Amino acid sequence: MTRTPKKLKYIADQIARGDAPSYVDESEVLAINQACVSPRGLAIEKAKFHDPDDTMRIGAWLRTGDVLINSTGTGTLGRVGYVDEGVPKNSFADGHVTIIRDSKGRFVPRFLFYLLSIQQEQLTVECAEGATNQIELSRHNLGNKIIEWPSLEEQQRIADFLDVEVSRLDQLLDGKQRLLNLLSEKRRSLIANAVAGNLNPGVAPCATDVDLQSEVPAHWTVLPLRRLIKSLDQGWSPVASNLPAAHGEHGVLKLSAIKAGRFAPQENKALLSVTDMPVGLDIQRDNVFLTRANTPNLVGDAAMAEEDYPSLVFSDLIYRLRVKPTLITPQWLVFVLISDSGRRQIEAEAKGSSGSMVKLSQDQALGLLIPVPPLPEQIAIAKHIRSEAKKLDDLGKVCTTPAVA
């Protein structure tokens, strides 16, 4: 197969960045941003609304066949997307997205899309400019990128073949994701039923919004969190790097270290200095952590440490709870906080001026109502939850582990 090396700028009609949007709450004019750009198709639901009275200056209107490249930001720069016939007509690329266009039939857009979509790292190395935190795709460098071009007929054959094969793979990925979602829902239902005193999986979780005491077994009590813990501490806001702590270094937990009952100590940032580090913020076994600030669906997430981490501390966006061991176990408290009834309380209490970030105050956290069985029952139910959740997690690992030939 003969291939002709040519710079992209000699083949494409247009290599240009998009336009800066004027955002409004609602509009039929869509600004396609970097979050929309994906090799699996443009995520139109992530587009922003643009002022319909400010369209005269817009020149980056999208056309079917445009190849889009994310043009700013470490990690997202170089991600490639394609504009197909399903993209709304009143859509344009914003200033963080580059459009590559051919209106003279000199290349097959789907071929170029597939070629560039496997070269994100290469595009970042060859075509980006700027400091680490201000990296941008250079239109000049992109235009000078040399591509080995097959004939138009061969480009079309390759694109047609990949359309079919990639579609098959996408269907497999979609099926795998549906299974993972079902496993996640099964885990959620397991915890919701268990902390309501109902271990029968065939019965729906109790609706505990109005009167928690009346919806749990009669021999259980319902107490505010403040009566079940010895202390609630808020963490520290240190200067830290973007890299995790290496062996022998100290680190501070990120919010992602606490996720749906799972504690991930590797999700941390290395401290640049420990000179001013407060005493007593190190992670200890049985500490329960509660995120105090995040998006509405993530604020109040909880997890517990199952061992000591003397070189890790927690940030000021996280609360640490120490339970009264004669009343409640740390594991039971975590399961209650991440259950449906716990989440409903937290989401109702958390407040914020921004819809994208809300906070849970100490008083709000201390006022959360916690169903409390006798300690032996807490331990038995928690053991059951862990056992069943492990089975679901193992199934999930099977779904995500590549097959070995």
Coordinates of C-alpha atoms in Angstrom, one line a residue:
M1 CA 0.0 0.0 0.0
T2 CA 1.5 3.3 -1.1
R3 CA 1.5 6.2 1.3
T4 CA 2.3 9.8 0.6
P5 CA 3.8 11.8 3.5
K6 CA 2.4 15.3 3.6
K7 CA 1.9 18.0 6.3
L8 CA -1.6 18.3 7.6
K9 CA -1.8 22.0 6.7
Y10 CA -1.4 21.1 3.0
I11 CA -4.3 18.7 3.1
A12 CA -6.9 20.4 5.4
D13 CA -8.8 23.5 4.5
Q14 CA -9.0 24.7 8.1
I15 CA -7.1 24.1 11.3
A16 CA -8.5 26.7 13.7
R17 CA -9.5 27.1 17.3
G18 CA -13.1 27.7 18.2
D19 CA -14.7 30.8 19.7
A20 CA -15.2 32.0 23.3
P21 CA -18.8 31.5 24.3
S22 CA -21.2 33.9 26.1
Y23 CA -22.9 31.5 28.6
V24 CA -26.6 31.6 29.4
D25 CA -28.8 29.3 31.5
E26 CA -30.8 28.0 28.5
S27 CA -30.5 28.3 24.7
E28 CA -30.7 26.4 21.4
V29 CA -27.2 27.4 20.6
L30 CA -24.6 25.0 22.0
A31 CA -20.9 25.6 22.7
I32 CA -19.1 22.3 22.3
N33 CA -16.3 22.1 25.0
Q34 CA -13.5 19.7 25.8
A35 CA -15.8 17.6 28.0
C36 CA -17.9 16.9 25.0
V37 CA -15.0 15.6 22.9
S38 CA -14.6 11.8 23.0
P39 CA -13.5 9.1 20.6
R40 CA -16.8 7.4 21.2
G41 CA -18.8 10.3 19.9
L42 CA -19.6 13.9 21.0
A43 CA -21.3 14.0 24.4
I44 CA -23.8 16.7 23.5
E45 CA -25.3 16.6 27.0
K46 CA -22.1 18.2 28.4
A47 CA -22.3 21.2 26.0
K48 CA -22.9 24.7 27.5
F49 CA -25.6 27.1 26.4
H50 CA -24.5 30.2 24.4
D51 CA -26.3 33.5 24.2
P52 CA -28.5 33.4 21.0
D53 CA -28.2 37.2 20.7
D54 CA -24.4 36.9 20.4
T55 CA -24.0 34.7 17.3
M56 CA -22.8 37.2 14.7
R57 CA -19.2 36.9 15.8
I58 CA -19.2 33.1 15.9
G59 CA -17.3 31.5 13.1
A60 CA -16.6 28.0 14.5
W61 CA -19.9 26.5 13.6
L62 CA -19.5 22.7 13.3
R63 CA -20.1 20.7 10.1
T64 CA -20.5 17.0 9.6
G65 CA -17.1 15.6 9.0
D66 CA -15.2 18.0 11.2
V67 CA -12.4 16.4 13.3
L68 CA -12.1 18.0 16.8
I69 CA -9.1 18.0 19.0
N70 CA -9.0 19.2 22.7
S71 CA -6.4 21.9 22.8
T72 CA -5.6 22.8 26.4
G73 CA -4.9 21.1 29.7
T74 CA -2.7 18.3 30.7
G75 CA -4.5 15.0 30.3
T76 CA -7.3 16.2 28.1
L77 CA -5.1 17.9 25.4
G78 CA -5.0 15.8 22.2
R79 CA -8.3 13.9 22.8
V80 CA -10.0 13.6 19.5
G81 CA -13.7 13.6 18.5
Y82 CA -15.7 13.6 15.3
V83 CA -18.8 15.5 14.2
D84 CA -21.4 13.2 12.7
E85 CA -24.9 13.9 11.3
G86 CA -26.5 13.7 14.7
V87 CA -24.9 16.9 16.1
P88 CA -27.3 19.8 16.4
K89 CA -26.9 22.5 13.7
N90 CA -26.6 25.4 16.1
S91 CA -23.4 24.0 17.6
F92 CA -19.9 25.6 17.6
A93 CA -16.5 24.7 19.1
D94 CA -15.4 26.8 22.0
G95 CA -11.9 28.3 22.3
H96 CA -10.4 25.2 23.9
V97 CA -11.2 23.0 20.9
T98 CA -9.5 22.9 17.5
I99 CA -11.4 22.1 14.3
I100 CA -9.8 20.3 11.4
R101 CA -11.9 20.5 8.2
D102 CA -11.8 19.3 4.6
S103 CA -14.3 20.7 2.2
K104 CA -12.5 19.8 -1.0
G105 CA -12.4 16.0 -0.6
R106 CA -8.7 15.7 -0.2
F107 CA -8.9 13.2 2.7
V108 CA -11.5 11.0 4.4
P109 CA -12.4 12.7 7.7
R110 CA -13.1 9.4 9.5
F111 CA -9.7 8.1 8.5
L112 CA -8.0 11.1 10.0
F113 CA -10.2 10.8 13.1
Y114 CA -9.1 7.2 13.7
L115 CA -5.5 8.0 13.0
L116 CA -5.3 10.9 15.5
S117 CA -7.5 9.2 18.1
I118 CA -4.6 6.8 18.9
Q119 CA -2.0 9.5 19.0
Q120 CA -3.1 11.6 22.0
E121 CA 0.3 11.3 23.7
Q122 CA 2.1 11.9 20.5
L123 CA 0.1 15.0 19.8
T124 CA 0.9 16.3 23.3
V125 CA 4.6 15.8 22.7
E126 CA 4.9 17.0 19.1
C127 CA 2.3 19.8 18.9
A128 CA 1.9 21.3 22.4
E129 CA 3.5 24.4 23.8
G130 CA 3.7 26.2 27.1
A131 CA 4.4 25.5 30.8
T132 CA 3.2 22.3 32.5
N133 CA 0.1 23.8 33.9
Q134 CA -0.6 26.0 30.9
I135 CA -0.1 23.6 28.0
E136 CA -1.8 24.3 24.7
L137 CA -2.0 22.7 21.3
S138 CA -0.1 24.8 18.8
R139 CA -2.0 25.3 15.5
H140 CA 1.3 25.8 13.8
N141 CA 2.8 22.6 15.1
L142 CA -0.3 20.7 14.3
G143 CA -0.4 22.0 10.8
N144 CA 3.3 20.9 10.3
K145 CA 2.5 17.4 11.6
I146 CA 3.5 14.9 8.8
I147 CA 1.0 12.2 8.1
E148 CA 1.4 9.2 5.8
W149 CA -1.6 9.4 3.6
P150 CA -2.9 6.3 1.7
S151 CA -5.0 6.9 -1.4
L152 CA -8.5 8.2 -0.9
E153 CA -9.9 4.7 -1.7
E154 CA -7.7 3.1 0.9
Q155 CA -8.6 5.7 3.5
Q156 CA -12.2 5.0 2.9
R157 CA -11.7 1.3 3.1
I158 CA -9.8 1.6 6.4
A159 CA -12.5 4.0 7.8
D160 CA -15.3 1.7 6.8
F161 CA -13.6 -1.3 8.3
L162 CA -12.9 0.5 11.6
D163 CA -16.5 1.8 11.8
V164 CA -17.8 -1.8 11.8
E165 CA -15.2 -3.2 14.2
V166 CA -15.2 -0.2 16.6
S167 CA -19.0 -0.4 16.7
R168 CA -18.8 -4.1 17.8
L169 CA -16.3 -3.2 20.5
D170 CA -18.4 -0.3 21.7
Q171 CA -21.4 -2.7 22.1
L172 CA -19.2 -5.0 24.2
L173 CA -18.1 -2.1 26.3
D174 CA -21.6 -0.9 26.7
G175 CA -22.7 -4.4 27.8
K176 CA -19.8 -4.5 30.3
Q177 CA -20.8 -1.1 31.7
R178 CA -24.4 -2.2 32.1
L179 CA -23.3 -5.2 34.1
L180 CA -21.0 -3.0 36.3
N181 CA -23.9 -0.6 36.9
L182 CA -26.2 -3.6 37.9
L183 CA -23.5 -4.8 40.3
S184 CA -23.2 -1.3 41.8
E185 CA -27.0 -1.1 42.2
K186 CA -27.0 -4.5 43.8
R187 CA -24.4 -3.4 46.3
R188 CA -26.4 -0.2 47.0
S189 CA -29.6 -2.2 47.6
L190 CA -27.7 -4.7 49.8
I191 CA -26.5 -1.9 52.1
A192 CA -29.8 -0.1 52.1
N193 CA -31.7 -3.2 53.1
A194 CA -29.2 -4.2 55.7
V195 CA -29.0 -1.0 57.6
A196 CA -32.8 -0.8 57.7
G197 CA -32.9 -4.2 59.4
N198 CA -34.1 -6.1 56.4
L199 CA -31.7 -8.7 55.0
N200 CA -34.3 -10.2 52.6
P201 CA -33.1 -9.1 49.2
G202 CA -36.5 -9.6 47.7
V203 CA -38.0 -6.8 49.8
A204 CA -37.5 -3.2 48.8
P205 CA -35.4 -0.9 51.1
C206 CA -37.3 0.9 53.8
A207 CA -38.4 4.5 53.1
T208 CA -36.8 6.1 56.1
D209 CA -37.1 9.8 55.2
V210 CA -39.9 10.8 57.6
D211 CA -39.8 8.7 60.8
L212 CA -36.6 6.6 61.0
Q213 CA -37.5 5.0 64.3
S214 CA -40.7 3.6 63.0
E215 CA -39.0 2.0 59.9
V216 CA -36.3 0.0 61.7
P217 CA -36.7 -3.1 64.0
A218 CA -38.3 -2.2 67.3
H219 CA -35.3 -3.3 69.4
W220 CA -33.0 -0.8 67.5
T221 CA -32.6 2.8 68.6
V222 CA -32.1 5.8 66.5
L223 CA -29.7 8.4 67.8
P224 CA -28.1 11.6 66.4
L225 CA -24.5 11.1 65.3
R226 CA -23.2 13.5 68.1
R227 CA -24.3 10.9 70.7
L228 CA -22.3 8.1 69.0
I229 CA -18.9 9.6 68.6
K230 CA -16.1 10.8 70.9
S231 CA -14.9 13.5 68.4
L232 CA -15.3 15.1 65.1
D233 CA -12.2 16.7 63.7
Q234 CA -11.6 18.8 60.5
G235 CA -8.4 18.3 58.6
W236 CA -5.6 20.6 57.4
S237 CA -5.0 22.6 54.2
P238 CA -1.3 22.2 53.4
V239 CA 0.8 23.1 50.4
A240 CA 1.1 19.8 48.4
S241 CA 2.3 18.6 45.0
N242 CA 0.1 16.9 42.4
L243 CA 2.0 13.7 42.9
P244 CA 1.3 11.0 45.5
A245 CA 3.7 10.7 48.4
A246 CA 6.7 8.4 47.8
H247 CA 8.1 6.0 50.4
G248 CA 9.3 8.0 53.4
E249 CA 7.3 11.1 52.4
H250 CA 4.2 12.5 54.1
G251 CA 0.9 13.0 52.1
V252 CA -2.5 14.5 52.5
L253 CA -5.6 12.6 51.5
K254 CA -7.6 13.8 48.5
L255 CA -11.4 13.6 48.4
S256 CA -11.1 10.7 46.0
A257 CA -9.6 8.6 48.9
I258 CA -13.1 8.3 50.3
K259 CA -15.6 6.8 47.9
A260 CA -18.8 4.8 48.6
G261 CA -17.4 3.1 51.7
R262 CA -14.0 2.3 50.3
F263 CA -10.9 3.9 51.7
A264 CA -8.1 4.4 49.1
P265 CA -4.9 5.7 50.9
Q266 CA -3.0 5.8 47.6
E267 CA -5.3 8.8 46.6
N268 CA -3.1 11.4 48.3
K269 CA -0.8 14.3 47.4
A270 CA 2.8 14.6 48.7
L271 CA 3.4 17.4 51.3
L272 CA 6.0 19.9 50.2
S273 CA 6.8 20.7 53.8
V274 CA 5.9 19.1 57.2
T275 CA 7.3 22.0 59.3
D276 CA 3.9 23.3 60.2
M277 CA 2.0 20.0 60.2
P278 CA -0.5 19.9 63.1
V279 CA -0.2 17.1 65.6
G280 CA -2.8 14.4 65.7
L281 CA -4.0 14.4 62.1
D282 CA -2.4 11.1 61.1
I283 CA -4.6 8.3 59.9
Q284 CA -5.4 5.6 62.5
R285 CA -7.2 2.3 62.3
D286 CA -11.0 2.6 62.7
N287 CA -11.0 6.3 61.9
V288 CA -14.2 7.1 60.0
F289 CA -13.9 9.8 57.3
L290 CA -16.7 12.0 56.0
T291 CA -16.2 14.4 53.1
R292 CA -17.5 17.8 54.1
A293 CA -17.4 19.6 50.7
N294 CA -18.0 18.2 47.2
T295 CA -20.6 18.1 44.5
P296 CA -24.2 17.4 45.8
N297 CA -24.1 13.7 45.0
L298 CA -20.6 13.1 46.5
V299 CA -20.6 15.4 49.6
G300 CA -20.9 13.3 52.8
D301 CA -19.2 10.2 51.3
A302 CA -17.8 8.0 54.0
A303 CA -15.1 5.3 54.5
M304 CA -13.0 3.9 57.3
A305 CA -9.3 3.2 57.7
E306 CA -8.6 -0.5 58.4
E307 CA -5.0 0.1 59.5
D308 CA -2.7 2.9 60.6
Y309 CA -1.1 5.3 58.1
P310 CA 1.3 7.4 60.2
S311 CA 2.6 9.3 57.1
L312 CA -0.8 10.4 55.9
V313 CA -3.0 13.2 57.2
F314 CA -6.5 14.3 56.1
S315 CA -7.4 17.6 54.4
D316 CA -9.7 20.4 55.6
L317 CA -12.4 19.1 53.2
I318 CA -12.7 15.9 55.3
Y319 CA -14.0 15.2 58.8
R320 CA -12.6 12.5 61.0
L321 CA -15.0 10.7 63.3
R322 CA -14.0 8.6 66.3
V323 CA -16.8 6.4 67.5
K324 CA -17.8 5.4 71.0
P325 CA -17.0 1.7 70.8
T326 CA -19.6 0.7 73.4
L327 CA -22.4 2.1 71.2
I328 CA -21.4 1.6 67.5
T329 CA -18.7 0.1 65.3
P330 CA -16.9 2.2 62.7
Q331 CA -17.9 -0.2 60.0
W332 CA -21.6 0.0 60.9
L333 CA -21.5 3.8 60.9
V334 CA -19.9 3.9 57.4
F335 CA -22.6 1.6 56.0
V336 CA -25.3 3.8 57.5
L337 CA -23.8 7.0 56.1
I338 CA -23.5 5.6 52.6
S339 CA -26.9 3.9 52.6
D340 CA -30.0 5.4 50.9
S341 CA -31.3 6.7 54.2
G342 CA -28.0 8.3 55.0
R343 CA -27.5 9.8 51.6
R344 CA -31.0 11.3 51.7
Q345 CA -30.3 13.0 55.0
I346 CA -26.9 14.3 53.9
E347 CA -28.1 15.6 50.5
A348 CA -31.1 17.4 52.2
E349 CA -28.7 19.1 54.8
A350 CA -25.8 20.0 52.6
K351 CA -25.9 23.7 51.5
G352 CA -23.9 25.9 49.1
S353 CA -24.1 29.0 47.0
S354 CA -23.1 26.9 43.9
G355 CA -25.0 24.0 42.5
S356 CA -21.7 22.3 41.7
M357 CA -20.2 22.5 45.2
V358 CA -22.0 22.2 48.6
K359 CA -20.8 21.8 52.2
L360 CA -21.9 19.8 55.2
S361 CA -21.4 21.8 58.4
Q362 CA -20.3 20.1 61.6
D363 CA -23.7 20.8 63.2
Q364 CA -25.4 19.2 60.2
A365 CA -23.2 16.2 60.4
L366 CA -23.6 15.8 64.1
G367 CA -27.4 15.9 63.7
L368 CA -27.6 13.0 61.2
L369 CA -29.9 10.3 62.5
I370 CA -28.2 6.9 62.8
P371 CA -30.1 3.6 63.3
V372 CA -28.3 1.6 66.0
P373 CA -28.8 -2.1 66.5
P374 CA -27.2 -3.9 69.5
L375 CA -23.4 -4.3 68.9
P376 CA -23.5 -8.1 68.2
E377 CA -26.1 -7.4 65.5
Q378 CA -24.1 -4.5 64.0
I379 CA -21.1 -6.9 63.7
A380 CA -23.2 -9.7 62.2
I381 CA -24.9 -7.5 59.7
A382 CA -21.7 -5.7 58.7
K383 CA -20.0 -9.1 58.2
H384 CA -22.9 -10.2 55.9
I385 CA -22.6 -6.9 53.9
R386 CA -18.9 -7.3 53.5
S387 CA -19.2 -11.0 52.4
E388 CA -21.9 -10.2 49.8
A389 CA -20.2 -7.0 48.6
K390 CA -17.0 -9.0 48.1
K391 CA -18.8 -11.4 45.8
L392 CA -20.1 -8.4 43.8
D393 CA -16.7 -6.8 43.7
D394 CA -15.1 -10.1 42.5
L395 CA -17.7 -10.2 39.6
G396 CA -16.8 -6.6 38.8
K397 CA -13.1 -7.5 38.6
V398 CA -13.9 -10.3 36.2
C399 CA -15.6 -7.7 34.0
T400 CA -12.7 -5.3 34.1
T401 CA -9.8 -7.8 33.9
P402 CA -8.4 -8.2 30.3
A403 CA -8.6 -11.8 29.1
V404 CA -5.2 -13.6 28.8
A405 CA -4.7 -15.4 25.5

